[in-house]
JSON list of C-alpha atoms in Angstrom, two decimals:
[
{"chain": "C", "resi": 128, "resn": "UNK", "atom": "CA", "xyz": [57.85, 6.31, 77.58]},
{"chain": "C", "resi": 129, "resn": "UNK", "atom": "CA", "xyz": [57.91, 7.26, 80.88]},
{"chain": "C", "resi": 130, "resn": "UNK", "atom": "CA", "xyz": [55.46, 5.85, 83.34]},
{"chain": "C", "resi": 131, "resn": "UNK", "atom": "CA", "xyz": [53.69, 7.98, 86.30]},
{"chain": "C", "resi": 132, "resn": "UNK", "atom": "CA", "xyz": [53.19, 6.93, 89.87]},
{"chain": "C", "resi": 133, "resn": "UNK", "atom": "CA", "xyz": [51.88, 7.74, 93.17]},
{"chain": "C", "resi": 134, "resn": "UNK", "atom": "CA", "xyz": [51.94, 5.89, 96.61]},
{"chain": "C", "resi": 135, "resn": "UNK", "atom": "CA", "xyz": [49.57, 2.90, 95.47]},
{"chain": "C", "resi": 136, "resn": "UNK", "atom": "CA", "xyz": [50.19, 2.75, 91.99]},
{"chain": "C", "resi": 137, "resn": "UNK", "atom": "CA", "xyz": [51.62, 3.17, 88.61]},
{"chain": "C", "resi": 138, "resn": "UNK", "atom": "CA", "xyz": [50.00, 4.39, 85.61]},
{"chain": "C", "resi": 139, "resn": "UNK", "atom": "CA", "xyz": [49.64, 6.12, 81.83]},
{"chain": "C", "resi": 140, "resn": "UNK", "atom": "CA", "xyz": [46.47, 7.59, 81.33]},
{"chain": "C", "resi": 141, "resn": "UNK", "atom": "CA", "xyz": [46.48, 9.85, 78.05]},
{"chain": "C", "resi": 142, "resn": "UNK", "atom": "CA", "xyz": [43.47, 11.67, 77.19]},
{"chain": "C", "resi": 143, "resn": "UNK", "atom": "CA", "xyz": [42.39, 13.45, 73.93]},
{"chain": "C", "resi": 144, "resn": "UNK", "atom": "CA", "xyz": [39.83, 16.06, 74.55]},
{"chain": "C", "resi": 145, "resn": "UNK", "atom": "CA", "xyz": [38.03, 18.14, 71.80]},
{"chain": "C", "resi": 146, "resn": "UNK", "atom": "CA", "xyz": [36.15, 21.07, 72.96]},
{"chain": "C", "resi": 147, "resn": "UNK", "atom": "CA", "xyz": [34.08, 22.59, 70.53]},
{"chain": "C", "resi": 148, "resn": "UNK", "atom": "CA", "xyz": [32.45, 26.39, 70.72]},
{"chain": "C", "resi": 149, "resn": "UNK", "atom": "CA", "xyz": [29.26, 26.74, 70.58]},
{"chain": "C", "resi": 150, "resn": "UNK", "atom": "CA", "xyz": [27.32, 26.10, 66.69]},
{"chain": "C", "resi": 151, "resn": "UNK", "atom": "CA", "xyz": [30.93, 26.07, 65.86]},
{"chain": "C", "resi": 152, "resn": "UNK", "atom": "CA", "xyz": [31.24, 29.31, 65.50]},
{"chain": "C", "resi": 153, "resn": "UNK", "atom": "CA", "xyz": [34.87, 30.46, 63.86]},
{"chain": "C", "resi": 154, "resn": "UNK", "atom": "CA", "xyz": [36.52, 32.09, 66.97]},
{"chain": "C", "resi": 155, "resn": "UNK", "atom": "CA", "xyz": [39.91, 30.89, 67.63]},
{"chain": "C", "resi": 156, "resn": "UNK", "atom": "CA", "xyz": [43.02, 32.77, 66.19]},
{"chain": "C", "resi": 157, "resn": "UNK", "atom": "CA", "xyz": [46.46, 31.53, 67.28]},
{"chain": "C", "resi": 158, "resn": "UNK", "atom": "CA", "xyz": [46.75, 34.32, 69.32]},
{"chain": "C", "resi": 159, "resn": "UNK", "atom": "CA", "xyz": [43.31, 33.81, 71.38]},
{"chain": "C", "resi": 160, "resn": "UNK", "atom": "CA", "xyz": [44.43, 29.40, 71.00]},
{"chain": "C", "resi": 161, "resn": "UNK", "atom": "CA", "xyz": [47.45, 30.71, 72.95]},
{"chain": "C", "resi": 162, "resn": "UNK", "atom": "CA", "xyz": [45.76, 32.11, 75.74]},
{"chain": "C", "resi": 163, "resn": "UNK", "atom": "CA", "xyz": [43.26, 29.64, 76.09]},
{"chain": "C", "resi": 164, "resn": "UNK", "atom": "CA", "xyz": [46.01, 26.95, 76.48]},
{"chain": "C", "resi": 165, "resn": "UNK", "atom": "CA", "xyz": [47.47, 28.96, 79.14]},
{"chain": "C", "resi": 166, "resn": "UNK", "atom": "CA", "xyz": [44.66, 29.13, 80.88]},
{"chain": "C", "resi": 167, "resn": "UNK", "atom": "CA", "xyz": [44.52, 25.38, 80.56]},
{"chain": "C", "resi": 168, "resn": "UNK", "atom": "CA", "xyz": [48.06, 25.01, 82.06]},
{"chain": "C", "resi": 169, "resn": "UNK", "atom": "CA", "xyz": [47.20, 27.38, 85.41]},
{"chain": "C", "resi": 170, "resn": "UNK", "atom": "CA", "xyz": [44.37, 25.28, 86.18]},
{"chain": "C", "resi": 171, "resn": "UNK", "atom": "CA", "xyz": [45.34, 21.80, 85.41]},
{"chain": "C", "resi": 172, "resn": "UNK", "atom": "CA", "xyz": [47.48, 21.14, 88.02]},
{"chain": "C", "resi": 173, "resn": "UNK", "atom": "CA", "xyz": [45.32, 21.48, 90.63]},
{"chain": "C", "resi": 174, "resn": "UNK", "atom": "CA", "xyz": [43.56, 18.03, 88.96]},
{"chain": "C", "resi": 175, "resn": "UNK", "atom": "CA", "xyz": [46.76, 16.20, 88.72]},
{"chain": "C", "resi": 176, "resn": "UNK", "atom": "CA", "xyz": [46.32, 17.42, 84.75]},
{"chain": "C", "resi": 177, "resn": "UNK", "atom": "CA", "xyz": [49.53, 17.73, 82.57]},
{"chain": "C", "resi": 178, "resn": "UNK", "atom": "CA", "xyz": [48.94, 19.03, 78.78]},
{"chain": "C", "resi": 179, "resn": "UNK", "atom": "CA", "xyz": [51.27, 17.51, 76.25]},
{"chain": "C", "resi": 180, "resn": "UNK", "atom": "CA", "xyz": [50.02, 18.84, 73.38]},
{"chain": "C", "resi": 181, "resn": "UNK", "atom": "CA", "xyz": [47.56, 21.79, 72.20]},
{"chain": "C", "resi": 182, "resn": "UNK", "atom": "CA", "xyz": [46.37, 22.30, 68.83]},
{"chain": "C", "resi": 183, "resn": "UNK", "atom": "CA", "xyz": [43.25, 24.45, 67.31]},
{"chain": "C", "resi": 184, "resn": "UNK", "atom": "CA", "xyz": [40.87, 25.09, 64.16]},
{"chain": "C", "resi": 185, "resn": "UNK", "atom": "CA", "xyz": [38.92, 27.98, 64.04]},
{"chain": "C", "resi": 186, "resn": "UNK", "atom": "CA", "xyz": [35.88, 26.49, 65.54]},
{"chain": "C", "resi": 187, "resn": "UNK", "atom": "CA", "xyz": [37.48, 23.94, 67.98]},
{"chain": "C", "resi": 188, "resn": "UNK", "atom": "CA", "xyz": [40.67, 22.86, 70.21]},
{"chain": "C", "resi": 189, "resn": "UNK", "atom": "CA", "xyz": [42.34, 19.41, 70.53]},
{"chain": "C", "resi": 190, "resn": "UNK", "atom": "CA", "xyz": [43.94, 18.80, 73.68]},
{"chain": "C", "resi": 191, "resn": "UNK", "atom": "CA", "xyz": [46.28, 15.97, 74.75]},
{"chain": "C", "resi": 192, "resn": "UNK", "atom": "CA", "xyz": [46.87, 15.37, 78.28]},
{"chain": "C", "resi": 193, "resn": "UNK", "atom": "CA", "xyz": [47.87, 12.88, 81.15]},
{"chain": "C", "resi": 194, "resn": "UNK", "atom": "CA", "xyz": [46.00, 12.16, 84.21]},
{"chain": "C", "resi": 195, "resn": "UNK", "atom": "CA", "xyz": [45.84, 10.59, 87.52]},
{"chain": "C", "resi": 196, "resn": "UNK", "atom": "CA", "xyz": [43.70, 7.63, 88.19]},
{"chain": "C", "resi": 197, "resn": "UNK", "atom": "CA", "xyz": [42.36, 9.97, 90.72]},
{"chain": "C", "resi": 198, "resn": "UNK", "atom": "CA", "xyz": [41.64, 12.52, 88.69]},
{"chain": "C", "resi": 199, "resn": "UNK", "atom": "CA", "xyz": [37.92, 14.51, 88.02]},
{"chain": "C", "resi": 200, "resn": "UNK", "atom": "CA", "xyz": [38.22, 14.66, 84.90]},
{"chain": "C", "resi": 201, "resn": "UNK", "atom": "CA", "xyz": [34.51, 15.92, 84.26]},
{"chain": "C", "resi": 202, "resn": "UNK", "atom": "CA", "xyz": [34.82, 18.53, 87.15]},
{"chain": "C", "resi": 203, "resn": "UNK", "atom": "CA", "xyz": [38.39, 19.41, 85.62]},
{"chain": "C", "resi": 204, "resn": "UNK", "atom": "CA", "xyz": [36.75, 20.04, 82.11]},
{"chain": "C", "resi": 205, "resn": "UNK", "atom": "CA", "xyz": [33.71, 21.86, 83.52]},
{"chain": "C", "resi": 206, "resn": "UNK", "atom": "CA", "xyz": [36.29, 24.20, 85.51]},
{"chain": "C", "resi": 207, "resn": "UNK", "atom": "CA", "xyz": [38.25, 25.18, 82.39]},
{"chain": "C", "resi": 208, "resn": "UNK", "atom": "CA", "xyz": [35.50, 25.46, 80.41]},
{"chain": "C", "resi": 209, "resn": "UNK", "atom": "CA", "xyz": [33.67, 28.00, 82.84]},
{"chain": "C", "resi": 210, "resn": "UNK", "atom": "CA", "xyz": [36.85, 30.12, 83.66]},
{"chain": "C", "resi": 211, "resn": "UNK", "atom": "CA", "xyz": [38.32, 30.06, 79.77]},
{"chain": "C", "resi": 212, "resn": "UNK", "atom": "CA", "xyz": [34.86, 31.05, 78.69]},
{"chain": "C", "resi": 213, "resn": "UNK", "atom": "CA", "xyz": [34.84, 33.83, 81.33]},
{"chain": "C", "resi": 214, "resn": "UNK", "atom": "CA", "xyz": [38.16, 34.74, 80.68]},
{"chain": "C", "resi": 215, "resn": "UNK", "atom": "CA", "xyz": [38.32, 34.92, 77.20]},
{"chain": "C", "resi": 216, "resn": "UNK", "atom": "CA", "xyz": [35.08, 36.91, 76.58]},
{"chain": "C", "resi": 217, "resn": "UNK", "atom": "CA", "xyz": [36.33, 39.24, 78.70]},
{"chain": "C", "resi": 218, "resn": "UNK", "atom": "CA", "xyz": [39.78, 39.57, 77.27]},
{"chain": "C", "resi": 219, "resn": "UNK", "atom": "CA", "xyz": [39.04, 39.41, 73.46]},
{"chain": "C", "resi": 220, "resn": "UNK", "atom": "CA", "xyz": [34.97, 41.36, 73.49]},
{"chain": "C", "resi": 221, "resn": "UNK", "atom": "CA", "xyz": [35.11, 40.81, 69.70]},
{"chain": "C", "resi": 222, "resn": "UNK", "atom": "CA", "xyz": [34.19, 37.65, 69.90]},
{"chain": "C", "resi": 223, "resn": "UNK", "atom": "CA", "xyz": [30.75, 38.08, 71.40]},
{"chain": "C", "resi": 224, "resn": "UNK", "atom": "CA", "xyz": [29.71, 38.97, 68.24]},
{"chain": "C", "resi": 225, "resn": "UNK", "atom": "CA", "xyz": [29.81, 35.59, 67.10]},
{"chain": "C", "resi": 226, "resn": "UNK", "atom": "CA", "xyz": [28.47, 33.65, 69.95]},
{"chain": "C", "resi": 227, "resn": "UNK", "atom": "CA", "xyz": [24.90, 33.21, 70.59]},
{"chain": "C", "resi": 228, "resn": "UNK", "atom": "CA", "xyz": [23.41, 34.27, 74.45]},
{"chain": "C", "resi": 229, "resn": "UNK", "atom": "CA", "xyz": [26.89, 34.61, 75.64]},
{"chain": "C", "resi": 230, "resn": "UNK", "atom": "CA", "xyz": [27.86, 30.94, 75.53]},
{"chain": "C", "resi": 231, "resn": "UNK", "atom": "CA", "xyz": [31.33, 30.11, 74.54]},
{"chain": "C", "resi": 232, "resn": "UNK", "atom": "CA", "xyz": [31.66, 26.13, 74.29]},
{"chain": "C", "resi": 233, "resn": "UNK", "atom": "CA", "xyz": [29.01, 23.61, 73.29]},
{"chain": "C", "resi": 234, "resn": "UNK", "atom": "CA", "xyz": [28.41, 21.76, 76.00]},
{"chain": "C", "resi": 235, "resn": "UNK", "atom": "CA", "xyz": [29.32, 18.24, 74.99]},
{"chain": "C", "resi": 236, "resn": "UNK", "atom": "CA", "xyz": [32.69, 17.78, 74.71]},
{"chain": "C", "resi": 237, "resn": "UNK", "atom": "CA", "xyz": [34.46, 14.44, 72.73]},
{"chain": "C", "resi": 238, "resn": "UNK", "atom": "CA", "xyz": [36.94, 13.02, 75.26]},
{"chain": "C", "resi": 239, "resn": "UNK", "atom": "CA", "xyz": [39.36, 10.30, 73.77]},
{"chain": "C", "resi": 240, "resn": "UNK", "atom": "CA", "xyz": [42.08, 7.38, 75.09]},
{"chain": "C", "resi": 241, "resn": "UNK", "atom": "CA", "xyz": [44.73, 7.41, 73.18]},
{"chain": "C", "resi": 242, "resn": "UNK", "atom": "CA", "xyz": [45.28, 3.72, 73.74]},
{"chain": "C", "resi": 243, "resn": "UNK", "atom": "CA", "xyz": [44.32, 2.32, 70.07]},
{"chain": "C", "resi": 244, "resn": "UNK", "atom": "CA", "xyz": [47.19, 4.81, 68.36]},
{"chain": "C", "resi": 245, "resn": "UNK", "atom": "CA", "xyz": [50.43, 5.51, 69.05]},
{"chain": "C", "resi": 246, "resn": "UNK", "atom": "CA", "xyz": [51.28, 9.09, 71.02]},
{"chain": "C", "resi": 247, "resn": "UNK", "atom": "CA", "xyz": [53.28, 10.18, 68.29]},
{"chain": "C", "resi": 248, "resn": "UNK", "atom": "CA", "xyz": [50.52, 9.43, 65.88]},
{"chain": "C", "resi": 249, "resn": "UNK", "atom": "CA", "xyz": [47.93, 11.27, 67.95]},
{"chain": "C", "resi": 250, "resn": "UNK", "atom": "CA", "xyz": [50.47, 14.59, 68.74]},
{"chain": "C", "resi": 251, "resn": "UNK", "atom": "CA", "xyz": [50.92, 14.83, 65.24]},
{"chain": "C", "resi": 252, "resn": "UNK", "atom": "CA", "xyz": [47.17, 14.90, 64.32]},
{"chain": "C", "resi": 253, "resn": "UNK", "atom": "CA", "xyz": [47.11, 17.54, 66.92]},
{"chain": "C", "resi": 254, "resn": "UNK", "atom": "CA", "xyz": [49.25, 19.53, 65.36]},
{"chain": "C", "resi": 255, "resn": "UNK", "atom": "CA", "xyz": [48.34, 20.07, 62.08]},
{"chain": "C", "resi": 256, "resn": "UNK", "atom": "CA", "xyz": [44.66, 21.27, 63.60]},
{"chain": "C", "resi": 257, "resn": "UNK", "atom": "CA", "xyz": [43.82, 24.20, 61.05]},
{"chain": "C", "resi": 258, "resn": "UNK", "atom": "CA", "xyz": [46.86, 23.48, 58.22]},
{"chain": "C", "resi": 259, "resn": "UNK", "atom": "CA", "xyz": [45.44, 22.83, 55.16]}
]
């Protein structure tokens, strides 16, 4: 397990974020998963944001990723949310059909440590988002 550092200090902060779209409506394909995770990687490193792991149902996305202690992580989620919302409305139109007044993602959000179970534990979860 490698450990991250800056200047000041040393650290492993490992977040699991579920974003959910809005009344769960069944939107995500592995294609459109795909290019919301890209989207994902362009912005996250301008919050100190690495993803480590990506996974998706049809009405949600699980996210793993490590952070800075000087992160904003609440401004960082707001800021994907916004552009992949943007983005992928405009991208895939289809999917307007399903939403309700144009909003893509609920606007809570379930953000996780991954502190009481192993990584592996928690990637594997992730990945076996919409396997039966």
């Amino acid at each position: 397990m490698k450990i991250d550092s800056n200047a000041h200090s040393v650290f492993l902060l490992n977040y699991h974020l579920i974003l959910v779209v809005k009344y769960r409506r069944k939107v995500f394909d592995d294609v459109m998963s795909e290019r919301a995770k890209d989207i994902f990687s362009r912005i996250s490193p301008n919050y100190n944001i690495t993803l480590q792991e990506w996974g998706h149902d049809g009405d949600h996305v699980h996210i793993l990723f490590r952070a800075h202690p000087n992160t904003a992580i609440s401004k960082f989620i707001n800021a994907y949310k916004s552009a992949s919302s943007r983005l992928l409305k405009k991208e895939y139109p289809s999917i307007r059909e399903k939403l309700w007044k144009e909003q893509f993602w609920s606007q809570s959000f379930c953000l996780l440590t991954t502190g009481g179970a192993p990584l592996e534990i928690v990637k594997e979860y992730i990945q076996t988002q919409g396997q039966k």
